[in-house]
XYZ file of N, CA and C in Angstrom:
549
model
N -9.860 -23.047 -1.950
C -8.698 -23.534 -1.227
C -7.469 -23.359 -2.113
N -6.527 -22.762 -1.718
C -5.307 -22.690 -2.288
C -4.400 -23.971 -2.031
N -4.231 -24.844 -3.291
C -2.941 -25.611 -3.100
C -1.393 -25.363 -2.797
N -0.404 -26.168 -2.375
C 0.659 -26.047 -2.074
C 1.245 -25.601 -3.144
N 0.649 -26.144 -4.528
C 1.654 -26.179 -5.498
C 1.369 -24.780 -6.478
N -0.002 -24.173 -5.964
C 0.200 -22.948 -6.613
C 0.382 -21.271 -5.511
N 1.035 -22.506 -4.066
C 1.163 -21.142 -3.043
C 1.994 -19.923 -3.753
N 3.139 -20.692 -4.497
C 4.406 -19.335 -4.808
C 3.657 -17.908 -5.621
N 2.591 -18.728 -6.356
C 1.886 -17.536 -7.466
C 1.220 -15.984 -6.629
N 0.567 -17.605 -5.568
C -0.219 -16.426 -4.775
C 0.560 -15.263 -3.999
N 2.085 -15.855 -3.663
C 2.917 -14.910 -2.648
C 3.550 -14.318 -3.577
N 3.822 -14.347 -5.212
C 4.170 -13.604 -5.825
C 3.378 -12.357 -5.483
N 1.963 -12.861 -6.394
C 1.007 -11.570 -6.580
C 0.789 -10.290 -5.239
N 1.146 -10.845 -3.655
C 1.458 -10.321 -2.868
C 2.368 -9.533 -2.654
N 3.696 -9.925 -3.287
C 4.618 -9.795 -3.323
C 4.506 -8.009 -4.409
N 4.108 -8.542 -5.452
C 3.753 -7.196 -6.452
C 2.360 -6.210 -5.379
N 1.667 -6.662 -5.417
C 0.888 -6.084 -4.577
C 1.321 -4.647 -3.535
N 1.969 -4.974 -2.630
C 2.703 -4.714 -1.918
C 3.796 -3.612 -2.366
N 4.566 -3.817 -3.279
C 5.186 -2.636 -3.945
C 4.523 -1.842 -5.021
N 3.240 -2.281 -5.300
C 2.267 -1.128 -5.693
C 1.763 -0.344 -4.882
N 1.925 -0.876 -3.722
C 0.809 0.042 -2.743
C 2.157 0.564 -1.430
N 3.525 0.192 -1.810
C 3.633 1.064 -1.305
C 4.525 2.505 -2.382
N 4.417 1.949 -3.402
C 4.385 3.378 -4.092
C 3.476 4.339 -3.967
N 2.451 4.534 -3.448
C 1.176 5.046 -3.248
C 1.599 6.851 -2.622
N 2.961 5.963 -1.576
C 2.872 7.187 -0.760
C 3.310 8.595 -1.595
N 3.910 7.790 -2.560
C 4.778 8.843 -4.106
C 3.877 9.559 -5.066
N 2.648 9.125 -5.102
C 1.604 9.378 -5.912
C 0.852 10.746 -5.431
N 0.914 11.912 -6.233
C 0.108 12.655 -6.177
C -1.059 13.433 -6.548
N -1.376 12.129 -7.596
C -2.207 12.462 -8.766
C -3.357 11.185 -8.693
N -3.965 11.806 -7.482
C -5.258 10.316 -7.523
C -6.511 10.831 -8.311
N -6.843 9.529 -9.494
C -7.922 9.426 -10.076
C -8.652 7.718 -9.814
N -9.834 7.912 -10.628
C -10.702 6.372 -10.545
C -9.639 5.242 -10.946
N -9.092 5.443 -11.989
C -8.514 4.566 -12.211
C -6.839 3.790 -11.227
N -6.859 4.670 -10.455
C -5.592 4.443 -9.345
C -6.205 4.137 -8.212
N -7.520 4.378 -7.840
C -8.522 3.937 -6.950
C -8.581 2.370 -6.615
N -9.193 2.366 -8.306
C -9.667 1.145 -8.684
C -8.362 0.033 -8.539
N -7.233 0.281 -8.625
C -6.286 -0.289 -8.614
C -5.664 -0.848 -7.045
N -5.787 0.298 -6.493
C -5.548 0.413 -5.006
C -6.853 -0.686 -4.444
N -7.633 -0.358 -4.832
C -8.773 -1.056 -3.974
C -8.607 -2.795 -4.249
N -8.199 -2.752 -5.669
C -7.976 -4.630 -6.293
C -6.768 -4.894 -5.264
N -5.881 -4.311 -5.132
C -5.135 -5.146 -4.470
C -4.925 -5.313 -2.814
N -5.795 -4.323 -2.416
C -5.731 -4.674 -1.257
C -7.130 -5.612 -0.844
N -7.965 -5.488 -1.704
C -9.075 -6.778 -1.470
C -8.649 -8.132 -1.965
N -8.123 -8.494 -3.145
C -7.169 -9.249 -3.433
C -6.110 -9.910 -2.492
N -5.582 -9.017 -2.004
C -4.367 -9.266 -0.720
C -4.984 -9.720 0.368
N -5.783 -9.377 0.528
C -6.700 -9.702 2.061
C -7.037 -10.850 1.389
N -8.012 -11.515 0.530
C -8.606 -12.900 0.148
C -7.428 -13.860 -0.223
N -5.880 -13.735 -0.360
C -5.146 -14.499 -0.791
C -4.748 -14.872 0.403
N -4.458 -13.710 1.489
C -4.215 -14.152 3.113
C -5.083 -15.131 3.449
N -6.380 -14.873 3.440
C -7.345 -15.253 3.865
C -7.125 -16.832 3.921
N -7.211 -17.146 2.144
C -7.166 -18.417 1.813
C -6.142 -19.335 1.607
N -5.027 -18.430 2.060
C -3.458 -19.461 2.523
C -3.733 -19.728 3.796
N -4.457 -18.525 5.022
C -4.530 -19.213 6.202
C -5.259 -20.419 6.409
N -6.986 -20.326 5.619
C -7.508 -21.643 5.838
C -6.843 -22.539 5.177
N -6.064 -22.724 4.236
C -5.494 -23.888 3.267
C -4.273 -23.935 4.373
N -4.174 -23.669 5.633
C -2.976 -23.765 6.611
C -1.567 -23.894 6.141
N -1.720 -22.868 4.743
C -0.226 -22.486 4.130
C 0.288 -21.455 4.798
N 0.012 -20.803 6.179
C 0.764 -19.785 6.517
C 0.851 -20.280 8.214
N 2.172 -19.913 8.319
C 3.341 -20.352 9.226
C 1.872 -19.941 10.820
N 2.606 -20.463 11.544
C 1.435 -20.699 13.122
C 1.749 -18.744 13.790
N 3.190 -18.467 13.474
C 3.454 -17.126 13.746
C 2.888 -16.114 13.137
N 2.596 -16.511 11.899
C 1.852 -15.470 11.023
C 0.171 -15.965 11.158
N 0.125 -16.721 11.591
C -1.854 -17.021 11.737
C -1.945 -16.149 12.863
N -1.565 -15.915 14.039
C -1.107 -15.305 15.187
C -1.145 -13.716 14.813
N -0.773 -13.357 13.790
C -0.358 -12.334 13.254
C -1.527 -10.801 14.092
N -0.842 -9.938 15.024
C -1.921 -8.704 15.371
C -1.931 -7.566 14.548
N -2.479 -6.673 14.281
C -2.199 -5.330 13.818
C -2.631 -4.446 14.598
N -1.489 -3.318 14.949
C -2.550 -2.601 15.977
C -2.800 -1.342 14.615
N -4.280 -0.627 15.086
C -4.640 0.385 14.603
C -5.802 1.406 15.022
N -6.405 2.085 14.412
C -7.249 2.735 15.714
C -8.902 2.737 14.937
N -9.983 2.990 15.690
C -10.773 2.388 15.379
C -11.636 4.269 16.327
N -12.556 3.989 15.349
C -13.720 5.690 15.458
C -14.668 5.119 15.932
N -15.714 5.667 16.862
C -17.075 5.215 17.396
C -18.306 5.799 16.415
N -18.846 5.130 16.132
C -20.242 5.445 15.417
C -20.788 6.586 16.117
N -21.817 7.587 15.411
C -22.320 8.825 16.642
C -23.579 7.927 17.106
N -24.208 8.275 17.908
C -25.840 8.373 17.859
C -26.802 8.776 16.895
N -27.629 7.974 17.116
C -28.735 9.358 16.442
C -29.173 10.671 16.511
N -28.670 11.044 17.768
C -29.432 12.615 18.510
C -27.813 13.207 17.870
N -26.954 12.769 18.070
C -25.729 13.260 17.314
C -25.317 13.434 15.520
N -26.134 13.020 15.248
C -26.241 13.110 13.580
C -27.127 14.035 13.094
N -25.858 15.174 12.090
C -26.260 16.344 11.897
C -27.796 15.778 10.969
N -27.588 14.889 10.027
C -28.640 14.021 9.382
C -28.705 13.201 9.018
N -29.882 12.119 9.543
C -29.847 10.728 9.744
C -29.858 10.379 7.705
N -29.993 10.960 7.024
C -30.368 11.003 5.664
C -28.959 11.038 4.738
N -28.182 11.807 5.723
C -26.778 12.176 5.134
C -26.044 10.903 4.665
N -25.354 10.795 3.239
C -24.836 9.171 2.977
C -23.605 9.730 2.962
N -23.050 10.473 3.164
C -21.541 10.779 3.625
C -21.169 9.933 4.768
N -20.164 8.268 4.355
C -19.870 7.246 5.927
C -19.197 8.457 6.856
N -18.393 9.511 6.587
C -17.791 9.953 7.187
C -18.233 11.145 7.986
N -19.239 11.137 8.176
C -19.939 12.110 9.202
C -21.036 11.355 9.884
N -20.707 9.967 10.030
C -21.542 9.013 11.015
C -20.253 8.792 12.160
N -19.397 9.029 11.784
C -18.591 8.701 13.269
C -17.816 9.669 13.925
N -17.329 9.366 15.210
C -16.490 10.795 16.197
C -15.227 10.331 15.637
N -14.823 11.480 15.129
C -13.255 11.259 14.596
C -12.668 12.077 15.581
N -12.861 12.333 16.542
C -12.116 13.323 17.868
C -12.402 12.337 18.990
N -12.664 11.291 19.026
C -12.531 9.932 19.702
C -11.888 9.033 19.149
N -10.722 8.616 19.359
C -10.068 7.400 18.505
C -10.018 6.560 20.036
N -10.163 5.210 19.254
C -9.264 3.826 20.479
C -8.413 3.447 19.549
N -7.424 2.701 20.275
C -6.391 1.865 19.799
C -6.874 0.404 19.747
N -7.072 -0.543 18.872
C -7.335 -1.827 18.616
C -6.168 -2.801 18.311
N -6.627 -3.818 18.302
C -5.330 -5.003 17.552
C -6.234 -5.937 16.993
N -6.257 -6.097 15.979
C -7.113 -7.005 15.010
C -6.288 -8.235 14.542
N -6.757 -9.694 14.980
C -5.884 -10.878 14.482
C -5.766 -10.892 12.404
N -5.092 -11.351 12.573
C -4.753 -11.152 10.979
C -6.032 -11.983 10.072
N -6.319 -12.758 10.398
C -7.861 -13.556 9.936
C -8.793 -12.113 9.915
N -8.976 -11.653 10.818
C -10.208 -10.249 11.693
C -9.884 -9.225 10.803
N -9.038 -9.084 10.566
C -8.522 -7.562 9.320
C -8.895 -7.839 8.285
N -8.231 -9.339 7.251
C -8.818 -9.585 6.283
C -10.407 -9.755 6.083
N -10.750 -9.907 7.024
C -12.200 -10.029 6.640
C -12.454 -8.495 7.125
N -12.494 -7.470 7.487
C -13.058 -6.407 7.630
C -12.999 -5.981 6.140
N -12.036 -6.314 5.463
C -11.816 -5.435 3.557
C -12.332 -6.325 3.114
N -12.184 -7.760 3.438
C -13.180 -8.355 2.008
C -14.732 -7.893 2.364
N -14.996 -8.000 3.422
C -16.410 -7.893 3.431
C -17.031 -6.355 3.784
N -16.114 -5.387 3.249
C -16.366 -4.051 3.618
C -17.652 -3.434 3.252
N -18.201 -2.810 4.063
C -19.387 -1.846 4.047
C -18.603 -0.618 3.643
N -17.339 0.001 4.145
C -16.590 1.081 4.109
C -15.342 0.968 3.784
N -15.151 1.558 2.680
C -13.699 1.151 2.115
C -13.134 2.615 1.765
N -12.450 3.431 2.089
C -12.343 4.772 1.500
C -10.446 4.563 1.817
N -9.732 5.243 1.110
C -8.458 5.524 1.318
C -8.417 6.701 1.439
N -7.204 6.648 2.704
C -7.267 8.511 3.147
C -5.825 8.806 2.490
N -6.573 10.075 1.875
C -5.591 10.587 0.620
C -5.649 12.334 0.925
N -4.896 12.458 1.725
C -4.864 14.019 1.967
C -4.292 14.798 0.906
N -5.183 16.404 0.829
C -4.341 16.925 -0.210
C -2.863 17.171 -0.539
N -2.406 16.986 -2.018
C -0.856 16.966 -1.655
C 0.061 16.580 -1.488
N -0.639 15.037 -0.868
C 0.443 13.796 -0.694
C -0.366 12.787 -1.170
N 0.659 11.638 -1.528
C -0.137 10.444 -1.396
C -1.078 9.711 -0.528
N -1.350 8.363 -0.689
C -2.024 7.515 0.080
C -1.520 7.152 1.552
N -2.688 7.650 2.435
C -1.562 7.711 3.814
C -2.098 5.928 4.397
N -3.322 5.835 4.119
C -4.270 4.706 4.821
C -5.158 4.377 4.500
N -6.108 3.673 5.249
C -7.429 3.570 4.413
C -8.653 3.569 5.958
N -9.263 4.102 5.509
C -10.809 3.982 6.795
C -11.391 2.842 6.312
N -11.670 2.079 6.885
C -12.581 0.642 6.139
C -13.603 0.295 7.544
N -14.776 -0.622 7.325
C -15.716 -1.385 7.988
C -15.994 -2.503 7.630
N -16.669 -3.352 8.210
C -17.204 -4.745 7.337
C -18.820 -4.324 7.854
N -19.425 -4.876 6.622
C -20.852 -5.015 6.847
C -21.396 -4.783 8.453
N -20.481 -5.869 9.109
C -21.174 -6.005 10.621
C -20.830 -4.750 11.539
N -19.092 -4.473 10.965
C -18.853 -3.489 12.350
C -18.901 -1.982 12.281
N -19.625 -2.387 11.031
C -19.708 0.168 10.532
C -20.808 0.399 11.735
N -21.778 -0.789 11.926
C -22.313 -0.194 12.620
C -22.071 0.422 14.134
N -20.938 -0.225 14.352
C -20.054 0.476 15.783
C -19.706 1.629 15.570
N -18.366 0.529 14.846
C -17.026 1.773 14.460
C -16.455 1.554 12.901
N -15.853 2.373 12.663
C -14.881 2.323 11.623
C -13.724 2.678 11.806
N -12.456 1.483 11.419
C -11.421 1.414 11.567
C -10.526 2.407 10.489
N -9.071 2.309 11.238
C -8.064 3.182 10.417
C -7.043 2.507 10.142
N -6.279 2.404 9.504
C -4.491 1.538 9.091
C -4.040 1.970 8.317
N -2.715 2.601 8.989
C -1.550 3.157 8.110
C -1.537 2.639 6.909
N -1.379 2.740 5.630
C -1.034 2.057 4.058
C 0.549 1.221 4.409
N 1.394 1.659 5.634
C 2.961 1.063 5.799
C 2.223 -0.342 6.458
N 1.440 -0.489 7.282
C 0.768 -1.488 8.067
C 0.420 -2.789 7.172
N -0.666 -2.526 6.026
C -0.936 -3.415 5.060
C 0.286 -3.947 4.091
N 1.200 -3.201 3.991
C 1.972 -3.683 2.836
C 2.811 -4.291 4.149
N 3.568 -4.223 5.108
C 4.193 -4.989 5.533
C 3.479 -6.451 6.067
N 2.030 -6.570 6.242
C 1.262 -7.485 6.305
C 1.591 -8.724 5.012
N 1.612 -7.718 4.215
C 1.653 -8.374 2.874
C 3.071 -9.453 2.490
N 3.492 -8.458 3.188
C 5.473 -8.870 2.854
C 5.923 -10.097 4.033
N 4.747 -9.552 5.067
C 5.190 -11.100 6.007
C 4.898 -12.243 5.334
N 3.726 -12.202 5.181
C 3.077 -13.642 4.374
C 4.073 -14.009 3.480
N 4.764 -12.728 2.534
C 5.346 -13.518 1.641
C 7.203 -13.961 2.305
N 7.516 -13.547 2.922
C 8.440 -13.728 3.324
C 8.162 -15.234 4.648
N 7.430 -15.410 5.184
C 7.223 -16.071 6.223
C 7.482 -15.926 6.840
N 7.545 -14.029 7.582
C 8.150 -13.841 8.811
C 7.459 -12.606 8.974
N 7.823 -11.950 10.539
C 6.785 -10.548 10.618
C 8.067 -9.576 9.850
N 7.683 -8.929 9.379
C 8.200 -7.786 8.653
C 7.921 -6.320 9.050
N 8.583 -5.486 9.471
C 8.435 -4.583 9.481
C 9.148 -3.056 9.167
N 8.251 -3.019 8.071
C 8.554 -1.806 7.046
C 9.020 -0.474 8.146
N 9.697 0.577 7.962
C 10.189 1.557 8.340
C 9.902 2.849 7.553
N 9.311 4.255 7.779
C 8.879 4.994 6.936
C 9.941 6.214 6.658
N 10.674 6.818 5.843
C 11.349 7.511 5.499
C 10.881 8.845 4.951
N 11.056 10.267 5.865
C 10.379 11.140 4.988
C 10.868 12.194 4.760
N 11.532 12.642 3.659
C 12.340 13.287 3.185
C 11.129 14.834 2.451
N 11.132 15.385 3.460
C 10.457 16.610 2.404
C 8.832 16.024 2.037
N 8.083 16.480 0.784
C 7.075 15.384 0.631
C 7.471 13.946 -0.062
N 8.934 13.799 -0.113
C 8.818 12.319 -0.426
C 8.711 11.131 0.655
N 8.068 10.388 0.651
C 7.865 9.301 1.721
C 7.941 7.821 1.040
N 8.775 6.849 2.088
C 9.208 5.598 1.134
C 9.481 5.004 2.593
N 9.573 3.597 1.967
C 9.685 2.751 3.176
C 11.565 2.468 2.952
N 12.281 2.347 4.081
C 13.625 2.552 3.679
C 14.105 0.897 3.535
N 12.864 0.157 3.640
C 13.697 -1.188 3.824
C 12.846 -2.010 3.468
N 12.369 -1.742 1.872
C 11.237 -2.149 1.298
C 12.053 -3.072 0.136
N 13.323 -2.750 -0.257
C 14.014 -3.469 -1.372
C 14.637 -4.644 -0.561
N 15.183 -4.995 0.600
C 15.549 -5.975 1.187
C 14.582 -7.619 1.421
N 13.537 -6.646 1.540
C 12.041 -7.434 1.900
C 11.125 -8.117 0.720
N 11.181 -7.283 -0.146
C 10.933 -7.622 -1.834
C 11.471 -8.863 -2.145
């Protein structure tokens, strides 16, 4: 349970969080160790949400909080080139997407309790998103969310309001244009 009196720390660390990850999109040089970094804070970020919402430190608008994003169907079995294959990413139709909205409680727990955690990092550019599952729902589907999606998640909590980041893309540079206001 998070106390009142050490909420500010936690919305700091959000707060940093958040402008680590959205430098991401600037990054073109992914190794383990930027992985590993990426992955702490957005599991981190999700369990600090988590535990300001049950410690009912976060505002009734932000418990409320939706995200929309899109979500892949698991194949079949008769559809799997091989049931043996441990590649997560050739268990689902990525030429089938739905559109979802996940309550902000429902998201955080899909990353803390992930079965599938991968960030999609196309060649060339930075961190665009991340594919994630929780234990329970890889076995459906596996979800998708912009990397702009999570960090403005992040910035609501700390701000106490919905926030929403704006993406700027200049050539291959990409930045949120209204990320220093929100900070």
């Amino acid at each position: 349970m998070i106390e009142e009196y050490t909420k500010e720390y936690w919305l700091n660390e959000l707060r940093e969080s958040a402008k680590f990850l959205e430098s991401l999109y600037r990054t073109t040089v992914w190794d383990n160790e930027l992985e590993f970094k990426t992955e702490k804070a957005v599991f981190l970020g999700c369990y600090a949400i988590r535990k300001l919402k049950e410690s009912k430190l976060l505002s009734t608008e932000l418990s409320g909080y939706n995200t929309s994003l899109i979500s892949y169907p698991i194949k079949s079995k008769a559809e799997l080139e091989s049931e043996d294959d441990e590649k997560w990413s050739k268990k689902y139709h990525f030429g089938k997407s739905d559109k979802h909205e996940l309550a902000l409680e429902r998201l955080c727990n899909q990353f803390i309790h992930s079965k599938i955690y991968s960030p999609f990092v196309p060649g060339g550019l930075g961190c665009m998103g991340f594919f994630f599952a929780s234990d329970k729902e890889y076995k459906k589907r596996v979800y998708y969310v912009q990397l702009i999606k999570i960090v403005s998640i992040f910035l609501s909590v700390v701000q106490n309001k919905k926030v929403n980041l704006e993406l700027e893309v200049n050539g291959a540079n990409v930045s949120a244009v209204n990320l220093a206001m929100n900070t």
